[in-house]
Short mmCIF file of C-alpha atoms and ligand atoms in Angstrom, two decimals:
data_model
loop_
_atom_site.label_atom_id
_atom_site.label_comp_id
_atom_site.label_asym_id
_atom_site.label_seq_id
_atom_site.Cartn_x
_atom_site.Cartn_y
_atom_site.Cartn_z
CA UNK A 1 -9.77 12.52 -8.42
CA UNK A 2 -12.86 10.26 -8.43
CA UNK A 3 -13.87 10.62 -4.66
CA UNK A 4 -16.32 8.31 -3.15
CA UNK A 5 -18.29 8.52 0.69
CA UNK A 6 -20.02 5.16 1.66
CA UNK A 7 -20.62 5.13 5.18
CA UNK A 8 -19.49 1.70 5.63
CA UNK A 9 -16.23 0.28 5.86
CA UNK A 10 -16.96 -3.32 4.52
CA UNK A 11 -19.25 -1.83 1.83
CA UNK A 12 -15.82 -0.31 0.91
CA UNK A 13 -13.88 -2.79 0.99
CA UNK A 14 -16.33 -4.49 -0.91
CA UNK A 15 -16.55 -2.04 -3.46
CA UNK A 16 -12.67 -1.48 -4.03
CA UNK A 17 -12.36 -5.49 -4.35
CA UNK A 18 -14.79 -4.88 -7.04
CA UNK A 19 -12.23 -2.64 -9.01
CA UNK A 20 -9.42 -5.49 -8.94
CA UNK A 21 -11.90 -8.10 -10.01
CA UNK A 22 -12.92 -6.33 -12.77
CA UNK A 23 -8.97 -5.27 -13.83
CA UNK A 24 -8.24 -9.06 -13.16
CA UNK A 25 -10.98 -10.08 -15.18
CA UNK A 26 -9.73 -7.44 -18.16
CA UNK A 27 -5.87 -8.71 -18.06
CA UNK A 28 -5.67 -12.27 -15.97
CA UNK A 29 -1.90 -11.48 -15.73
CA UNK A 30 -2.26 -8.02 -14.19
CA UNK A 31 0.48 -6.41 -12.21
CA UNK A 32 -1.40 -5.53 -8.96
CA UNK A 33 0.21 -3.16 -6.25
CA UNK A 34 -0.46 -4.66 -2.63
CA UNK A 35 -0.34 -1.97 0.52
CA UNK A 36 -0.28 -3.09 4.26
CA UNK A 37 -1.74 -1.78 7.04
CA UNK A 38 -5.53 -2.22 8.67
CA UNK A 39 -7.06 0.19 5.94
CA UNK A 40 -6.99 -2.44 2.87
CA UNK A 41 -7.62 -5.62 4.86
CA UNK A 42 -11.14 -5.84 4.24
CA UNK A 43 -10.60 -5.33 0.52
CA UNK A 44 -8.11 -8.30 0.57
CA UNK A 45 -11.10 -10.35 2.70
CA UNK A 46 -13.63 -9.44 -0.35
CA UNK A 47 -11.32 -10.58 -2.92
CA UNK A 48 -10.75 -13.67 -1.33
CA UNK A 49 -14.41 -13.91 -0.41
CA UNK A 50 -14.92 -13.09 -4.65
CA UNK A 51 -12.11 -15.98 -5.79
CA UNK A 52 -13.68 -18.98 -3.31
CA UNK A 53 -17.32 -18.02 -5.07
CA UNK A 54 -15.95 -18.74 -8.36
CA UNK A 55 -16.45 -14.84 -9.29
CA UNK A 56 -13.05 -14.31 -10.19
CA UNK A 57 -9.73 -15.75 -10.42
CA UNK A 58 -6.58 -13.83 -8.84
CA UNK A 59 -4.28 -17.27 -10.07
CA UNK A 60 -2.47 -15.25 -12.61
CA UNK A 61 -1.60 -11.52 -10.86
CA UNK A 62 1.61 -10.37 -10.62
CA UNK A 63 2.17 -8.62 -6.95
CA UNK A 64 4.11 -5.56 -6.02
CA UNK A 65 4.10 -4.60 -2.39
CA UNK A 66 4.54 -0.72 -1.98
CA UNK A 67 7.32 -1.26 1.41
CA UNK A 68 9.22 -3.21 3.80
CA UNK A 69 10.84 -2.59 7.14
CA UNK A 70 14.57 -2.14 6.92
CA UNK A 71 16.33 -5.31 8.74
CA UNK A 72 13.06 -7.75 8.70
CA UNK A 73 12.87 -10.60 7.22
CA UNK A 74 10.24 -12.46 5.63
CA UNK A 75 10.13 -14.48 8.12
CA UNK A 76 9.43 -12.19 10.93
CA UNK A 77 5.97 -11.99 12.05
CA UNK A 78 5.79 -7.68 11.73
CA UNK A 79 7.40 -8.21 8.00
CA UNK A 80 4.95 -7.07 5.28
CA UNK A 81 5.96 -9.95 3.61
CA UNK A 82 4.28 -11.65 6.48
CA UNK A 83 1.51 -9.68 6.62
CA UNK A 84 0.20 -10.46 3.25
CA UNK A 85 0.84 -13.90 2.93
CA UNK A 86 -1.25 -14.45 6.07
CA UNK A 87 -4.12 -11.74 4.70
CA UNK A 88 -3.55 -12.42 0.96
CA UNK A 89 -1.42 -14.58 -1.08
CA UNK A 90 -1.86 -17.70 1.18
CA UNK A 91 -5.58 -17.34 1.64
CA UNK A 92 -5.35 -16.44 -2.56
CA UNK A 93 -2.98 -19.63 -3.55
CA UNK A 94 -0.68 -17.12 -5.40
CA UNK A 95 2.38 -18.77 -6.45
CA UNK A 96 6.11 -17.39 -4.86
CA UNK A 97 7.72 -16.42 -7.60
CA UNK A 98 4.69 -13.84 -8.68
CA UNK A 99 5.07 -12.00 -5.42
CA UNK A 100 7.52 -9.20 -4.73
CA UNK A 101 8.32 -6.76 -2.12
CA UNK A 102 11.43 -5.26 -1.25
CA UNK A 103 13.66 -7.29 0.53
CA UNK A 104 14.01 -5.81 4.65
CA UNK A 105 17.55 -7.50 4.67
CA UNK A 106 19.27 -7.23 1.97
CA UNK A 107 22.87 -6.47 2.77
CA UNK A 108 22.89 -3.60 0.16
CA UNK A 109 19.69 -1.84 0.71
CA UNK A 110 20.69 0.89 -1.92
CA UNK A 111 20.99 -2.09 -4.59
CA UNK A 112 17.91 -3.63 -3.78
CA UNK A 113 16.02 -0.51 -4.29
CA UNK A 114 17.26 -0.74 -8.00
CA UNK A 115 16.62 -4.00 -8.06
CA UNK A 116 13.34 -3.60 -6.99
CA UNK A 117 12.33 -1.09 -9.73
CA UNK A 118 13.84 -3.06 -12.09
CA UNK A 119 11.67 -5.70 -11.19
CA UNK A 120 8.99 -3.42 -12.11
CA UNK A 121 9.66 -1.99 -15.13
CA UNK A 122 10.66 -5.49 -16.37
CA UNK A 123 6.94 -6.24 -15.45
CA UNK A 124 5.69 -3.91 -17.51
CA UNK A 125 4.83 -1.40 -14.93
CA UNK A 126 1.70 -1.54 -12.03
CA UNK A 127 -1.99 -1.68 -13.60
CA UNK A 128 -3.35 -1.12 -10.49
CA UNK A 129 -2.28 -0.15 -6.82
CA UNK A 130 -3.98 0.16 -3.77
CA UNK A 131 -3.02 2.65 -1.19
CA UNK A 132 -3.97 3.32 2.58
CA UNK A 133 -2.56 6.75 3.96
CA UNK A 134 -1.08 7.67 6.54
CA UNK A 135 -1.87 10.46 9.36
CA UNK A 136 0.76 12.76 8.44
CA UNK A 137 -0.03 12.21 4.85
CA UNK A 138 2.46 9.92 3.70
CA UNK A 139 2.04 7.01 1.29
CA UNK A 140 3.57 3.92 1.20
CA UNK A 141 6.62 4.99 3.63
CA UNK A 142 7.07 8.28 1.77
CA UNK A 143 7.02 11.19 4.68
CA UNK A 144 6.79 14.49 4.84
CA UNK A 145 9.70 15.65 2.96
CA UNK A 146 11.38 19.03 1.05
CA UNK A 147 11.22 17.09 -2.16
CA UNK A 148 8.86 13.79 -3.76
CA UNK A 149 10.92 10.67 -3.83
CA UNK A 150 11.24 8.65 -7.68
CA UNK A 151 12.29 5.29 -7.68
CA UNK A 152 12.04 3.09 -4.37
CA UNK A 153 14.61 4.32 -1.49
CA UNK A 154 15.33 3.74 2.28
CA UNK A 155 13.32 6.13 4.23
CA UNK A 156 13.60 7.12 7.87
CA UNK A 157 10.37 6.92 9.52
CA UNK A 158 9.21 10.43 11.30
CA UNK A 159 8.30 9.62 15.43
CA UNK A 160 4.43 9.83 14.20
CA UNK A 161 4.71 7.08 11.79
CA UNK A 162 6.44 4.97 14.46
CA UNK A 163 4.19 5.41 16.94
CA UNK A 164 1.07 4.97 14.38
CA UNK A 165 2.83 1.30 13.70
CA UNK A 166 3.49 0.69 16.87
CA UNK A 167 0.22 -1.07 17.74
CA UNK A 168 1.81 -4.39 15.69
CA UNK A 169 4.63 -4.81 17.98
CA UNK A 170 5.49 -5.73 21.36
CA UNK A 171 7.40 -2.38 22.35
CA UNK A 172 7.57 0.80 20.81
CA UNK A 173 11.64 0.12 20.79
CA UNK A 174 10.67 -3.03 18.56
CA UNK A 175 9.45 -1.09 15.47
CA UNK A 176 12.27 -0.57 12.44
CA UNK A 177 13.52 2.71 12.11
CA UNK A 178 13.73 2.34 8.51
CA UNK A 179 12.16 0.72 5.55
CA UNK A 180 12.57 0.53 2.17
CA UNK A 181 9.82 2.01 0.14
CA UNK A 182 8.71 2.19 -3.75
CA UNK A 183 8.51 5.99 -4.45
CA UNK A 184 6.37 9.03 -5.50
CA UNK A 185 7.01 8.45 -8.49
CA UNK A 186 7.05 4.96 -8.94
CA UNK A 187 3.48 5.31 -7.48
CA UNK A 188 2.09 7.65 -9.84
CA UNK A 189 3.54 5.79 -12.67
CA UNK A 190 0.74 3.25 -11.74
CA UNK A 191 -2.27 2.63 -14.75
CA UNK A 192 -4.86 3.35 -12.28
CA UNK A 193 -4.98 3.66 -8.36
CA UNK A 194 -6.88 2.75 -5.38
CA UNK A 195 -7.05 4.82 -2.14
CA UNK A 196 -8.68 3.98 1.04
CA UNK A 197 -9.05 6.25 4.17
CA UNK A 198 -11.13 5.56 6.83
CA UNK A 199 -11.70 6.67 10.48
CA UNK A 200 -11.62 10.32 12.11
CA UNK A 201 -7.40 9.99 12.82
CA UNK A 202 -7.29 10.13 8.83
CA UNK A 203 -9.34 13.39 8.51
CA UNK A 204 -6.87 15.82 8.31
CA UNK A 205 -4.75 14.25 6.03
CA UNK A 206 -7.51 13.32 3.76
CA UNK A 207 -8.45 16.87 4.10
CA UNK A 208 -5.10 18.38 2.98
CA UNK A 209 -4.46 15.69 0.51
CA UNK A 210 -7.59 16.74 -1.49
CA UNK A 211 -8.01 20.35 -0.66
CA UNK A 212 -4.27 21.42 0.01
CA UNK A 213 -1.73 22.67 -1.59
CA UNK A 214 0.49 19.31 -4.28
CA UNK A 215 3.39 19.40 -1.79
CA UNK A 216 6.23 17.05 -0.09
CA UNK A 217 5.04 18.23 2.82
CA UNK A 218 1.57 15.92 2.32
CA UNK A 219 2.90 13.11 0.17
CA UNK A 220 -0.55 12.25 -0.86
CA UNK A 221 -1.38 15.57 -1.94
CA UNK A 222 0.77 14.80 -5.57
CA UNK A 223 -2.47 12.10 -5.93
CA UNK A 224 -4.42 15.25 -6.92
CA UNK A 225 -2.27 15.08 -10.30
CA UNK A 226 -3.07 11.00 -11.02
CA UNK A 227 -5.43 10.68 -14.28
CA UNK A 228 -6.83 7.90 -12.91
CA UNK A 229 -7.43 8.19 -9.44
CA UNK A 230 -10.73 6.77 -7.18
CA UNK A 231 -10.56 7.54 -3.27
CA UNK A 232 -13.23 6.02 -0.85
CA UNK A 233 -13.92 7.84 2.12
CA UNK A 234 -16.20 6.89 5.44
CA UNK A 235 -18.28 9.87 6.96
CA UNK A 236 -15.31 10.00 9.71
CA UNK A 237 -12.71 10.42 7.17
CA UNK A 238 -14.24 12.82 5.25
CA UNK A 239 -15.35 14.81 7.72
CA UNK A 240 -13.07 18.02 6.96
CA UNK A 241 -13.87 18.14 3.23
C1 GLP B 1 2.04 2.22 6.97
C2 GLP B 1 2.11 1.70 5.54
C3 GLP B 1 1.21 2.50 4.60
C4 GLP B 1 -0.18 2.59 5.18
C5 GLP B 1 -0.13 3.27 6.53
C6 GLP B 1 -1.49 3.45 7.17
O1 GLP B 1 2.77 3.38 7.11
N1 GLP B 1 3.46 1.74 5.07
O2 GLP B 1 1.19 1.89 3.33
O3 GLP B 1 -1.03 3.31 4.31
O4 GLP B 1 0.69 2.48 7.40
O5 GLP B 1 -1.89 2.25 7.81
P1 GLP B 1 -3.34 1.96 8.34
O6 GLP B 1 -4.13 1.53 7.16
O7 GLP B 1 -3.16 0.82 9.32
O8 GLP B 1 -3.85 3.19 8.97
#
């Protein structure tokens, strides 16, 4: 793991941004892996901020979003699908049919998860993905668990996770229950990967996802095995390494 303490959240932001411009500028047609939550937002700012300078062009990317809620759809305003056309693909002028995330409502979630990785594979796989993590250590949607997830599947979100997300909705009772989620392995089948974790809440997990034991218990902890891994940190975040 390539670990990296700026004190500064925008610097970075700034500085991951910097990572997909230069993998966009390698392979225009890169197969990017998009994460949602408040963590990455000001990375998707500075690579917006990067495209309207003329540094970079993002026309030609190929998205994968790492999760969706189970029974939203893409037209709901708490849908991830949501979520990054308002903080990414609109403000980006990405075109539909080179964005993909699972879909919430999908009849046959079980199918969809197939569908889904065979949407990736027939991509060619994800050059690079950007991750957040969450406080019990999960990534993407995978929790704590007895065993790592492979391909994407329909997780059950622990009460933590639900109440971390509950901040985005009107009542606690409005957040999904479920989502559907690409998996451990799906993750670490990525080129190269992105991980931000900021703020003292994250602390712990950053703390047992670098120093602890590669377990289920602390999703993120299998990161530690990743060949090509970079993790920023603020001061707050890293504060228990
Ligand atoms: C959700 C998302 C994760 C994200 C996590 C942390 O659970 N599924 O991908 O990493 O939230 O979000 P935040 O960055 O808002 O702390």
């Amino acid at each position: 793991m390539n670990i990296i303490k700026m004190n500064n959240e925008d610097i970075i932001g700034q500085a991951a941004a910097v990572v997909f411009a230069a993998q966009v500028i390698k392979k225009p047609a890169s197969v990017l892996g998009f994460a949602t939550g408040s963590t990455p937002l000001l990375t998707y700012e500075a690579m917006v901020a990067m495209q309207d300078a003329g540094i970079v062009s993002f026309d030609e990317i190929i998205t994968f979003n790492l999760d969706e809620y189970l029974g939203l759809n893409s037209e709901h305003p708490q849908s991830y699908y949501n979520f990054m056309q308002r903080n990414l693909f609109l403000p980006l002028g990405l075109q539909k049919e080179n964005i993909h995330l699972p879909n919430g409502v999908n009849p046959d979630p079980i199918a969809e998860c197939a569908h889904y990785d065979a949407e990736i594979q027939k991509a060619g796989g994800i050059d690079l993905q950007i991750l957040g993590i969450g406080e019990n250590g999960h990534i993407a949607f995978n929790e704590p668990a007895d065993t790592f997830t492979q391909g994407t599947t329909v997780m059950t979100l622990t009460p933590s996770t639900i109440s971390a997300n509950r901040r985005f909705f009107d009542r606690e009772d409005d957040v999904p229950r479920q989502a559907l989620t690409m998996g451990i392995a799906t993750i670490m089948a990525a080129r190269q990967i992105v991980l931000i974790a900021t703020g003292i809440n994250k602390a712990q997990a950053v703390h047992d996802m670098i120093k602890g034991p590669i377990s289920p218990k602390v999703p993120a902890s299998i990161l530690q095995m990743h060949p090509a891994i970079t993790v920023f940190l603020d001061s707050a975040a890293a504060s228990m390494l």
